[in-house]
PDB file of C-alpha atoms in Angstrom:
ATOM      1  CA  ILE A   1       0.226  -0.340   0.314  1.00  0.00           C
ATOM      2  CA  LEU A   2       2.692   2.690   1.172  1.00  0.00           C
ATOM      3  CA  PHE A   3       4.535   2.034  -2.764  1.00  0.00           C
ATOM      4  CA  ASN A   4       1.390   2.551  -4.095  1.00  0.00           C
ATOM      5  CA  PHE A   5       0.675   5.628  -2.624  1.00  0.00           C
ATOM      6  CA  TYR A   6       4.283   6.621  -3.145  1.00  0.00           C
ATOM      7  CA  ALA A   7       3.942   5.816  -6.661  1.00  0.00           C
ATOM      8  CA  PHE A   8       0.398   7.985  -6.890  1.00  0.00           C
ATOM      9  CA  PHE A   9       2.270  11.064  -5.549  1.00  0.00           C
ATOM     10  CA  ILE A  10       5.596  10.295  -7.899  1.00  0.00           C
ATOM     11  CA  LEU A  11       2.501  10.282 -10.916  1.00  0.00           C
ATOM     12  CA  VAL A  12       1.356  13.677  -9.637  1.00  0.00           C
ATOM     13  CA  THR A  13       4.362  15.179  -9.349  1.00  0.00           C
ATOM     14  CA  ILE A  14       5.051  14.658 -12.449  1.00  0.00           C
ATOM     15  CA  LEU A  15       1.934  15.780 -14.628  1.00  0.00           C
ATOM     16  CA  LEU A  16       1.486  18.536 -11.779  1.00  0.00           C
ATOM     17  CA  SER A  17       5.284  19.477 -13.170  1.00  0.00           C
ATOM     18  CA  LEU A  18       4.723  19.002 -16.415  1.00  0.00           C
ATOM     19  CA  PHE A  19       1.245  21.292 -16.587  1.00  0.00           C
ATOM     20  CA  PHE A  20       3.754  23.519 -15.028  1.00  0.00           C
ATOM     21  CA  ILE A  21       6.533  23.207 -16.955  1.00  0.00           C
ATOM     22  CA  ARG A  22       4.029  23.349 -20.409  1.00  0.00           C
ATOM     23  CA  ASP A  23       2.178  26.546 -18.821  1.00  0.00           C
ATOM     24  CA  LEU A  24       5.272  28.064 -18.540  1.00  0.00           C
ATOM     25  CA  ILE A  25       7.007  27.361 -21.488  1.00  0.00           C
ATOM     26  CA  THR A  26       4.233  27.884 -24.185  1.00  0.00           C
ATOM     27  CA  PRO A  27       4.307  31.600 -23.492  1.00  0.00           C
ATOM     28  CA  LEU A  28       7.892  31.944 -22.889  1.00  0.00           C
ATOM     29  CA  LYS A  29       8.043  30.505 -26.574  1.00  0.00           C
ATOM     30  CA  GLN A  30       5.383  32.834 -27.751  1.00  0.00           C
ATOM     31  CA  LEU A  31       7.244  35.780 -26.570  1.00  0.00           C
ATOM     32  CA  SER A  32      10.614  34.884 -28.411  1.00  0.00           C
ATOM     33  CA  LYS A  33       8.525  34.486 -31.701  1.00  0.00           C
ATOM     34  CA  LEU A  34       6.840  37.729 -31.128  1.00  0.00           C
ATOM     35  CA  THR A  35      10.618  39.004 -30.130  1.00  0.00           C
ATOM     36  CA  LEU A  36      11.851  38.040 -33.593  1.00  0.00           C
ATOM     37  CA  LEU A  37       8.573  39.557 -35.185  1.00  0.00           C
ATOM     38  CA  GLU A  38       8.960  42.511 -33.565  1.00  0.00           C
ATOM     39  CA  ARG A  39      12.427  42.222 -34.617  1.00  0.00           C
ATOM     40  CA  GLN A  40      11.978  41.587 -38.588  1.00  0.00           C
ATOM     41  CA  LYS A  41       9.173  44.207 -38.594  1.00  0.00           C
ATOM     42  CA  ILE A  42      10.745  46.938 -36.444  1.00  0.00           C
ATOM     43  CA  ARG A  43      10.177  49.514 -39.050  1.00  0.00           C
ATOM     44  CA  THR A  44       5.804  49.106 -40.013  1.00  0.00           C
ATOM     45  CA  GLN A  45       3.276  49.610 -37.954  1.00  0.00           C
ATOM     46  CA  THR A  46       2.001  45.522 -38.107  1.00  0.00           C
ATOM     47  CA  ARG A  47       0.283  45.702 -34.516  1.00  0.00           C
ATOM     48  CA  LEU A  48       1.786  41.703 -32.360  1.00  0.00           C
ATOM     49  CA  LYS A  49      -0.610  40.287 -29.351  1.00  0.00           C
ATOM     50  CA  TYR A  50       1.232  40.315 -26.794  1.00  0.00           C
ATOM     51  CA  PRO A  51      -0.124  37.524 -24.125  1.00  0.00           C
ATOM     52  CA  LYS A  52      -2.270  39.234 -20.792  1.00  0.00           C
ATOM     53  CA  ARG A  53      -1.513  37.212 -17.895  1.00  0.00           C
ATOM     54  CA  LYS A  54      -0.438  38.737 -14.695  1.00  0.00           C
ATOM     55  CA  ASP A  55       1.958  36.504 -13.540  1.00  0.00           C
ATOM     56  CA  GLU A  56       6.549  36.942 -13.678  1.00  0.00           C
ATOM     57  CA  VAL A  57       5.375  36.144 -17.783  1.00  0.00           C
ATOM     58  CA  GLY A  58       2.997  38.622 -18.255  1.00  0.00           C
ATOM     59  CA  ILE A  59       5.752  40.896 -16.209  1.00  0.00           C
ATOM     60  CA  LEU A  60       7.974  40.067 -18.466  1.00  0.00           C
ATOM     61  CA  SER A  61       5.573  40.414 -21.938  1.00  0.00           C
ATOM     62  CA  ASN A  62       4.626  43.915 -20.969  1.00  0.00           C
ATOM     63  CA  GLU A  63       8.391  45.119 -20.794  1.00  0.00           C
ATOM     64  CA  ILE A  64       9.155  43.476 -23.750  1.00  0.00           C
ATOM     65  CA  GLN A  65       6.268  45.637 -25.170  1.00  0.00           C
ATOM     66  CA  LYS A  66       7.327  48.864 -23.989  1.00  0.00           C
ATOM     67  CA  MET A  67      10.392  47.361 -24.896  1.00  0.00           C
ATOM     68  CA  SER A  68       9.713  46.978 -28.721  1.00  0.00           C
ATOM     69  CA  LYS A  69       7.849  50.130 -27.950  1.00  0.00           C
ATOM     70  CA  ASP A  70      10.535  52.773 -27.446  1.00  0.00           C
ATOM     71  CA  LEU A  71      12.959  51.127 -29.712  1.00  0.00           C
ATOM     72  CA  LYS A  72      10.868  51.709 -32.269  1.00  0.00           C
ATOM     73  CA  LEU A  73       9.969  55.279 -31.209  1.00  0.00           C
ATOM     74  CA  GLN A  74      13.815  56.380 -31.517  1.00  0.00           C
ATOM     75  CA  ILE A  75      14.042  54.943 -34.536  1.00  0.00           C
ATOM     76  CA  ASN A  76      11.493  57.751 -36.069  1.00  0.00           C
ATOM     77  CA  GLN A  77      12.945  60.274 -34.193  1.00  0.00           C
ATOM     78  CA  ILE A  78      16.276  59.400 -35.593  1.00  0.00           C
ATOM     79  CA  GLU A  79      14.505  59.458 -39.317  1.00  0.00           C
ATOM     80  CA  LYS A  80      13.011  62.301 -38.534  1.00  0.00           C
ATOM     81  CA  PHE A  81      16.751  63.727 -37.401  1.00  0.00           C
ATOM     82  CA  THR A  82      18.018  62.878 -39.729  1.00  0.00           C
ATOM     83  CA  THR A  83      15.448  64.164 -42.923  1.00  0.00           C
ATOM     84  CA  ASP A  84      16.025  67.380 -40.549  1.00  0.00           C
ATOM     85  CA  VAL A  85      19.156  67.718 -40.458  1.00  0.00           C
ATOM     86  CA  ALA A  86      19.859  66.727 -44.193  1.00  0.00           C
ATOM     87  CA  HIS A  87      17.651  70.066 -45.081  1.00  0.00           C
ATOM     88  CA  GLU A  88      18.904  72.064 -43.473  1.00  0.00           C
ATOM     89  CA  LEU A  89      22.918  71.769 -44.478  1.00  0.00           C
ATOM     90  CA  LYS A  90      21.141  71.685 -47.797  1.00  0.00           C
ATOM     91  CA  ASN A  91      20.388  75.624 -47.450  1.00  0.00           C
ATOM     92  CA  PRO A  92      24.178  76.728 -46.259  1.00  0.00           C
ATOM     93  CA  LEU A  93      25.638  74.727 -49.472  1.00  0.00           C
ATOM     94  CA  THR A  94      23.065  75.607 -51.581  1.00  0.00           C
ATOM     95  CA  ALA A  95      24.306  79.262 -50.922  1.00  0.00           C
ATOM     96  CA  ILE A  96      28.064  78.422 -51.355  1.00  0.00           C
ATOM     97  CA  LYS A  97      27.153  76.888 -54.584  1.00  0.00           C
ATOM     98  CA  SER A  98      25.408  79.898 -56.117  1.00  0.00           C
ATOM     99  CA  SER A  99      28.576  81.980 -54.600  1.00  0.00           C
ATOM    100  CA  SER A 100      30.637  80.349 -56.238  1.00  0.00           C
ATOM    101  CA  GLU A 101      29.777  79.704 -59.971  1.00  0.00           C
ATOM    102  CA  PHE A 102      29.238  83.683 -59.258  1.00  0.00           C
ATOM    103  CA  LEU A 103      32.380  83.701 -58.793  1.00  0.00           C
ATOM    104  CA  LEU A 104      33.493  81.786 -61.411  1.00  0.00           C
ATOM    105  CA  LYS A 105      31.950  84.702 -63.845  1.00  0.00           C
ATOM    106  CA  LYS A 106      34.906  86.392 -65.604  1.00  0.00           C
ATOM    107  CA  ASN A 107      33.327  89.975 -65.710  1.00  0.00           C
ATOM    108  CA  ILE A 108      32.750  90.141 -62.077  1.00  0.00           C
ATOM    109  CA  SER A 109      32.830  93.790 -60.216  1.00  0.00           C
ATOM    110  CA  GLU A 110      35.554  94.483 -57.471  1.00  0.00           C
ATOM    111  CA  GLU A 111      32.386  94.994 -55.246  1.00  0.00           C
ATOM    112  CA  ASN A 112      30.200  92.508 -55.699  1.00  0.00           C
ATOM    113  CA  LYS A 113      32.964  90.210 -55.745  1.00  0.00           C
ATOM    114  CA  HIS A 114      33.608  91.141 -52.272  1.00  0.00           C
ATOM    115  CA  LYS A 115      30.179  90.896 -51.422  1.00  0.00           C
ATOM    116  CA  VAL A 116      29.789  87.871 -52.689  1.00  0.00           C
ATOM    117  CA  LEU A 117      32.556  86.388 -50.381  1.00  0.00           C
ATOM    118  CA  LYS A 118      31.379  87.791 -47.387  1.00  0.00           C
ATOM    119  CA  ASN A 119      28.071  85.860 -48.144  1.00  0.00           C
ATOM    120  CA  PHE A 120      30.394  83.065 -49.263  1.00  0.00           C
ATOM    121  CA  ASN A 121      32.301  83.345 -45.181  1.00  0.00           C
ATOM    122  CA  LYS A 122      28.827  84.264 -44.140  1.00  0.00           C
ATOM    123  CA  GLU A 123      27.255  80.666 -45.017  1.00  0.00           C
ATOM    124  CA  VAL A 124      30.475  78.399 -44.540  1.00  0.00           C
ATOM    125  CA  ASP A 125      30.167  79.981 -41.096  1.00  0.00           C
ATOM    126  CA  ARG A 126      26.540  79.048 -40.781  1.00  0.00           C
ATOM    127  CA  MET A 127      27.173  75.593 -41.503  1.00  0.00           C
ATOM    128  CA  ASN A 128      30.372  75.666 -38.886  1.00  0.00           C
ATOM    129  CA  ARG A 129      27.260  76.296 -36.517  1.00  0.00           C
ATOM    130  CA  LEU A 130      25.186  73.993 -37.560  1.00  0.00           C
ATOM    131  CA  ILE A 131      27.255  70.699 -37.798  1.00  0.00           C
ATOM    132  CA  SER A 132      28.412  71.733 -34.428  1.00  0.00           C
ATOM    133  CA  ASP A 133      25.206  72.094 -32.804  1.00  0.00           C
ATOM    134  CA  ILE A 134      23.877  68.906 -34.461  1.00  0.00           C
ATOM    135  CA  SER A 135      26.615  67.051 -32.960  1.00  0.00           C
ATOM    136  CA  ASN A 136      26.023  68.863 -29.493  1.00  0.00           C
ATOM    137  CA  PHE A 137      22.283  67.736 -29.342  1.00  0.00           C
ATOM    138  CA  SER A 138      23.018  63.747 -30.904  1.00  0.00           C
ATOM    139  CA  ARG A 139      25.286  63.778 -27.969  1.00  0.00           C
ATOM    140  CA  THR A 140      23.143  64.846 -25.293  1.00  0.00           C
ATOM    141  CA  LEU A 141      20.917  62.856 -26.492  1.00  0.00           C
ATOM    142  CA  SER A 142      22.807  60.068 -25.649  1.00  0.00           C
ATOM    143  CA  GLU A 143      24.205  60.859 -22.312  1.00  0.00           C
ATOM    144  CA  ILE A 144      20.095  61.586 -21.582  1.00  0.00           C
ATOM    145  CA  GLU A 145      19.492  58.028 -21.536  1.00  0.00           C
ATOM    146  CA  SER A 146      22.457  57.132 -19.583  1.00  0.00           C
ATOM    147  CA  GLU A 147      22.754  60.276 -16.899  1.00  0.00           C
ATOM    148  CA  ASN A 148      22.807  60.081 -13.005  1.00  0.00           C
ATOM    149  CA  PHE A 149      20.211  61.291 -11.535  1.00  0.00           C
ATOM    150  CA  GLU A 150      20.327  62.905  -8.411  1.00  0.00           C
ATOM    151  CA  LEU A 151      18.468  64.209  -5.976  1.00  0.00           C
ATOM    152  CA  LEU A 152      18.642  68.180  -5.996  1.00  0.00           C
ATOM    153  CA  ASP A 153      17.775  70.850  -3.415  1.00  0.00           C
ATOM    154  CA  LEU A 154      16.328  73.686  -6.150  1.00  0.00           C
ATOM    155  CA  ASN A 155      16.558  77.189  -4.012  1.00  0.00           C
ATOM    156  CA  ASN A 156      20.887  75.945  -3.527  1.00  0.00           C
ATOM    157  CA  PHE A 157      21.486  74.774  -7.321  1.00  0.00           C
ATOM    158  CA  PHE A 158      20.158  79.002  -7.929  1.00  0.00           C
ATOM    159  CA  SER A 159      22.410  80.107  -5.534  1.00  0.00           C
ATOM    160  CA  MET A 160      25.453  78.848  -6.454  1.00  0.00           C
ATOM    161  CA  PHE A 161      24.106  79.606  -9.711  1.00  0.00           C
ATOM    162  CA  GLN A 162      24.171  83.137  -8.776  1.00  0.00           C
ATOM    163  CA  LYS A 163      26.924  83.629  -6.727  1.00  0.00           C
ATOM    164  CA  ASN A 164      28.925  81.809 -10.359  1.00  0.00           C
ATOM    165  CA  TYR A 165      27.099  83.567 -13.567  1.00  0.00           C
ATOM    166  CA  LEU A 166      29.831  85.995 -14.177  1.00  0.00           C
ATOM    167  CA  GLY A 167      27.505  88.107 -15.972  1.00  0.00           C
ATOM    168  CA  ASN A 168      27.107  88.940 -20.081  1.00  0.00           C
ATOM    169  CA  SER A 169      28.340  91.291 -22.616  1.00  0.00           C
ATOM    170  CA  LYS A 170      24.895  93.682 -22.829  1.00  0.00           C
ATOM    171  CA  ASN A 171      24.890  93.902 -18.676  1.00  0.00           C
ATOM    172  CA  VAL A 172      21.714  92.208 -18.104  1.00  0.00           C
ATOM    173  CA  ASP A 173      21.008  91.780 -14.827  1.00  0.00           C
ATOM    174  CA  LEU A 174      19.701  88.214 -13.226  1.00  0.00           C
ATOM    175  CA  ILE A 175      17.319  88.781 -10.350  1.00  0.00           C
ATOM    176  CA  PHE A 176      16.109  85.504  -8.589  1.00  0.00           C
ATOM    177  CA  SER A 177      13.253  85.655  -6.831  1.00  0.00           C
ATOM    178  CA  LEU A 178      13.726  82.094  -5.023  1.00  0.00           C
ATOM    179  CA  ASP A 179      11.225  80.180  -2.418  1.00  0.00           C
ATOM    180  CA  LYS A 180      13.506  79.863   0.792  1.00  0.00           C
ATOM    181  CA  LYS A 181      10.201  78.679   2.673  1.00  0.00           C
ATOM    182  CA  ASN A 182       9.718  75.642   0.521  1.00  0.00           C
ATOM    183  CA  LYS A 183      12.200  72.434   0.616  1.00  0.00           C
ATOM    184  CA  LEU A 184      12.230  72.458  -3.556  1.00  0.00           C
ATOM    185  CA  LYS A 185      13.681  69.374  -3.711  1.00  0.00           C
ATOM    186  CA  THR A 186      13.396  67.565  -7.262  1.00  0.00           C
ATOM    187  CA  LEU A 187      15.795  64.296  -8.686  1.00  0.00           C
ATOM    188  CA  LEU A 188      17.582  65.118 -12.226  1.00  0.00           C
ATOM    189  CA  ASN A 189      20.635  65.607 -13.481  1.00  0.00           C
ATOM    190  CA  LYS A 190      22.023  68.847 -12.361  1.00  0.00           C
ATOM    191  CA  ASP A 191      24.945  69.370 -15.250  1.00  0.00           C
ATOM    192  CA  LYS A 192      21.960  68.920 -17.473  1.00  0.00           C
ATOM    193  CA  LEU A 193      19.023  71.727 -15.166  1.00  0.00           C
ATOM    194  CA  LEU A 194      22.778  73.908 -16.114  1.00  0.00           C
ATOM    195  CA  GLN A 195      22.391  73.378 -19.535  1.00  0.00           C
ATOM    196  CA  VAL A 196      18.846  74.256 -19.835  1.00  0.00           C
ATOM    197  CA  ILE A 197      18.353  77.437 -17.589  1.00  0.00           C
ATOM    198  CA  ILE A 198      22.209  78.761 -19.273  1.00  0.00           C
ATOM    199  CA  ASN A 199      20.442  77.614 -22.814  1.00  0.00           C
ATOM    200  CA  LEU A 200      17.339  80.020 -21.622  1.00  0.00           C
ATOM    201  CA  ILE A 201      18.860  82.855 -20.380  1.00  0.00           C
ATOM    202  CA  GLU A 202      21.272  83.275 -23.486  1.00  0.00           C
ATOM    203  CA  ASN A 203      17.865  83.511 -24.935  1.00  0.00           C
ATOM    204  CA  SER A 204      16.954  86.040 -23.444  1.00  0.00           C
ATOM    205  CA  ILE A 205      19.654  88.261 -23.387  1.00  0.00           C
ATOM    206  CA  SER A 206      19.681  87.714 -27.284  1.00  0.00           C
ATOM    207  CA  MET A 207      16.393  88.838 -27.250  1.00  0.00           C
ATOM    208  CA  SER A 208      17.575  92.226 -25.199  1.00  0.00           C
ATOM    209  CA  ASN A 209      18.489  94.931 -24.890  1.00  0.00           C
ATOM    210  CA  LYS A 210      21.334  96.712 -22.758  1.00  0.00           C
ATOM    211  CA  ASN A 211      20.786  96.954 -18.761  1.00  0.00           C
ATOM    212  CA  GLN A 212      18.279  95.660 -19.085  1.00  0.00           C
ATOM    213  CA  LYS A 213      16.757  92.336 -16.584  1.00  0.00           C
ATOM    214  CA  ILE A 214      15.794  88.836 -16.531  1.00  0.00           C
ATOM    215  CA  LEU A 215      13.692  87.432 -13.913  1.00  0.00           C
ATOM    216  CA  ILE A 216      14.057  84.126 -12.691  1.00  0.00           C
ATOM    217  CA  LYS A 217      11.170  83.117 -10.357  1.00  0.00           C
ATOM    218  CA  SER A 218      10.907  79.648  -8.200  1.00  0.00           C
ATOM    219  CA  ASN A 219       7.931  79.194  -5.943  1.00  0.00           C
ATOM    220  CA  LYS A 220       6.342  75.449  -5.316  1.00  0.00           C
ATOM    221  CA  LEU A 221       2.445  75.401  -6.666  1.00  0.00           C
ATOM    222  CA  ASN A 222       1.583  72.622  -4.537  1.00  0.00           C
ATOM    223  CA  THR A 223       2.931  68.633  -2.718  1.00  0.00           C
ATOM    224  CA  LYS A 224       4.355  67.473  -6.314  1.00  0.00           C
ATOM    225  CA  THR A 225       5.332  70.203  -8.719  1.00  0.00           C
ATOM    226  CA  VAL A 226       7.962  72.821  -8.020  1.00  0.00           C
ATOM    227  CA  GLN A 227       7.897  75.666 -10.606  1.00  0.00           C
ATOM    228  CA  ILE A 228      10.503  77.596 -12.349  1.00  0.00           C
ATOM    229  CA  LYS A 229       9.697  81.016 -14.563  1.00  0.00           C
ATOM    230  CA  ILE A 230      12.430  83.318 -16.346  1.00  0.00           C
ATOM    231  CA  TYR A 231      11.016  85.854 -17.225  1.00  0.00           C
ATOM    232  CA  ASP A 232      13.025  88.954 -19.568  1.00  0.00           C
ATOM    233  CA  GLN A 233      12.356  92.286 -20.879  1.00  0.00           C
ATOM    234  CA  GLY A 234      12.730  92.043 -24.141  1.00  0.00           C
ATOM    235  CA  LYS A 235      10.186  91.972 -27.240  1.00  0.00           C
ATOM    236  CA  GLY A 236       8.991  88.742 -26.848  1.00  0.00           C
ATOM    237  CA  ILE A 237       7.726  85.704 -28.735  1.00  0.00           C
ATOM    238  CA  ASN A 238       4.195  85.622 -30.279  1.00  0.00           C
ATOM    239  CA  LEU A 239       2.406  83.138 -28.054  1.00  0.00           C
ATOM    240  CA  GLU A 240       0.604  81.447 -31.663  1.00  0.00           C
ATOM    241  CA  ASP A 241       4.354  80.314 -32.458  1.00  0.00           C
ATOM    242  CA  LYS A 242       4.794  78.502 -28.308  1.00  0.00           C
ATOM    243  CA  ASP A 243       4.729  74.604 -29.688  1.00  0.00           C
ATOM    244  CA  ARG A 244       6.408  76.011 -32.544  1.00  0.00           C
ATOM    245  CA  ILE A 245       9.658  77.355 -31.396  1.00  0.00           C
ATOM    246  CA  PHE A 246      10.121  73.699 -29.383  1.00  0.00           C
ATOM    247  CA  ASN A 247      10.520  71.846 -32.873  1.00  0.00           C
ATOM    248  CA  ARG A 248      14.037  70.916 -34.054  1.00  0.00           C
ATOM    249  CA  PHE A 249      15.939  74.320 -36.187  1.00  0.00           C
ATOM    250  CA  TYR A 250      12.862  76.671 -35.825  1.00  0.00           C
ATOM    251  CA  THR A 251      13.060  80.465 -35.188  1.00  0.00           C
ATOM    252  CA  ASP A 252      11.703  83.206 -36.209  1.00  0.00           C
ATOM    253  CA  ARG A 253      15.075  85.738 -35.280  1.00  0.00           C
ATOM    254  CA  LYS A 254      15.471  88.255 -38.334  1.00  0.00           C
ATOM    255  CA  GLU A 255      19.361  89.143 -36.979  1.00  0.00           C
ATOM    256  CA  ASN A 256      21.718  86.576 -36.432  1.00  0.00           C
ATOM    257  CA  ARG A 257      20.022  83.359 -37.737  1.00  0.00           C
ATOM    258  CA  GLU A 258      23.810  81.782 -38.113  1.00  0.00           C
ATOM    259  CA  ASN A 259      24.196  82.946 -34.188  1.00  0.00           C
ATOM    260  CA  HIS A 260      21.400  79.937 -33.951  1.00  0.00           C
ATOM    261  CA  SER A 261      20.357  76.465 -35.208  1.00  0.00           C
ATOM    262  CA  GLY A 262      17.265  76.352 -33.253  1.00  0.00           C
ATOM    263  CA  LEU A 263      18.735  73.261 -31.195  1.00  0.00           C
ATOM    264  CA  GLY A 264      18.363  74.975 -27.891  1.00  0.00           C
ATOM    265  CA  LEU A 265      15.040  74.529 -26.698  1.00  0.00           C
ATOM    266  CA  SER A 266      14.398  71.210 -28.380  1.00  0.00           C
ATOM    267  CA  ILE A 267      17.124  69.470 -26.523  1.00  0.00           C
ATOM    268  CA  SER A 268      16.185  71.566 -23.435  1.00  0.00           C
ATOM    269  CA  ARG A 269      12.406  69.803 -23.242  1.00  0.00           C
ATOM    270  CA  GLU A 270      14.464  66.587 -24.000  1.00  0.00           C
ATOM    271  CA  ILE A 271      16.466  67.071 -21.424  1.00  0.00           C
ATOM    272  CA  ILE A 272      13.038  68.366 -18.965  1.00  0.00           C
ATOM    273  CA  LYS A 273      10.931  65.557 -20.023  1.00  0.00           C
ATOM    274  CA  SER A 274      14.020  63.389 -18.581  1.00  0.00           C
ATOM    275  CA  PHE A 275      12.925  64.782 -15.889  1.00  0.00           C
ATOM    276  CA  ASN A 276       9.509  64.195 -15.869  1.00  0.00           C
ATOM    277  CA  GLY A 277       8.451  67.758 -16.496  1.00  0.00           C
ATOM    278  CA  THR A 278       7.476  70.289 -18.657  1.00  0.00           C
ATOM    279  CA  ILE A 279       8.886  73.318 -20.291  1.00  0.00           C
ATOM    280  CA  GLU A 280       6.256  75.260 -22.211  1.00  0.00           C
ATOM    281  CA  LEU A 281       6.330  79.228 -22.932  1.00  0.00           C
ATOM    282  CA  THR A 282       3.695  81.155 -21.558  1.00  0.00           C
ATOM    283  CA  LYS A 283       1.942  84.786 -20.655  1.00  0.00           C
ATOM    284  CA  SER A 284       3.729  87.201 -18.611  1.00  0.00           C
ATOM    285  CA  ASP A 285       1.983  87.477 -15.402  1.00  0.00           C
ATOM    286  CA  ASN A 286       4.358  89.908 -14.000  1.00  0.00           C
ATOM    287  CA  PHE A 287       3.634  93.629 -15.175  1.00  0.00           C
ATOM    288  CA  ASP A 288       7.645  94.402 -15.072  1.00  0.00           C
ATOM    289  CA  PHE A 289       8.776  92.128 -17.850  1.00  0.00           C
ATOM    290  CA  ARG A 290       6.617  91.963 -20.521  1.00  0.00           C
ATOM    291  CA  GLY A 291       9.005  89.708 -22.695  1.00  0.00           C
ATOM    292  CA  ALA A 292       9.114  86.145 -23.329  1.00  0.00           C
ATOM    293  CA  CYS A 293       8.697  83.983 -20.136  1.00  0.00           C
ATOM    294  CA  PHE A 294       9.165  80.333 -19.758  1.00  0.00           C
ATOM    295  CA  MET A 295       8.007  78.092 -17.426  1.00  0.00           C
ATOM    296  CA  ILE A 296       9.247  74.384 -15.796  1.00  0.00           C
ATOM    297  CA  LYS A 297       7.869  71.990 -13.918  1.00  0.00           C
ATOM    298  CA  LEU A 298       8.966  69.467 -12.089  1.00  0.00           C
ATOM    299  CA  PRO A 299       8.090  66.837  -9.858  1.00  0.00           C
ATOM    300  CA  LEU A 300       9.174  67.857  -6.423  1.00  0.00           C
ATOM    301  CA  ARG A 301      10.395  64.726  -3.848  1.00  0.00           C
ATOM    302  CA  ILE A 302      10.834  64.132  -0.410  1.00  0.00           C
ATOM    303  CA  SER A 303      13.684  63.480   1.246  1.00  0.00           C
TER     304      SER A 303
END
């Protein structure tokens, strides 16, 4: 009887093991097949059906699906970025080609030759600036993916920034209004935040007249959000362009276009997004600063 009991127990154990293995191996094989299909059809919009389960296999399925979605998004962004870069580089190249063809004419006057050479050099400088900014843009995007975050006190951050700021050629003053009554701590990469703030300040300076002012204000909106606003006294930006200004290579500048590639605000948005925050152009709520006003919102963290 004891032998029959052990035999029955072993038989049941084997059957349960086989059932468990089949229940585990079947969805894993399905995930393996789906991963292969994703790799083969990564550029298509084909919707693949992933197994929906509440166990560890379901968690793995969800993670693979998310990784696939992120990868497709990155591929699409790279393709669009490549197209944008090619379009932007064609403009100065076309101008350079036209200038060189004009210079080859034998009957060109010295005055016209000087104008053409001046335009030629201007386009070369513009192209150099574009290549440099595109390189920095690509490097920053790569760094965002692998950046190290730290719990940062924004009041300390801006106090140190104010202390170390060396000024600018237009004598534009920076004024800080910090919410020191509250602990404004958020999880982010300090160097990347510094890059965003410097870019916004430089944009404001470029749009300001000499001896004007820039206001940087921080305050706690609620228990979950801290807000940073950067105001200037320049001519401002049309709010109808509030979304367009964050597009790559977009610029509405009438002057010094060759010194601005239109990538600064785009990379600033990508950096803030990596902090789970937002950045936007908004209408100024300060009577003394009626120029552009950029608003950044970041999630607060409790230390």
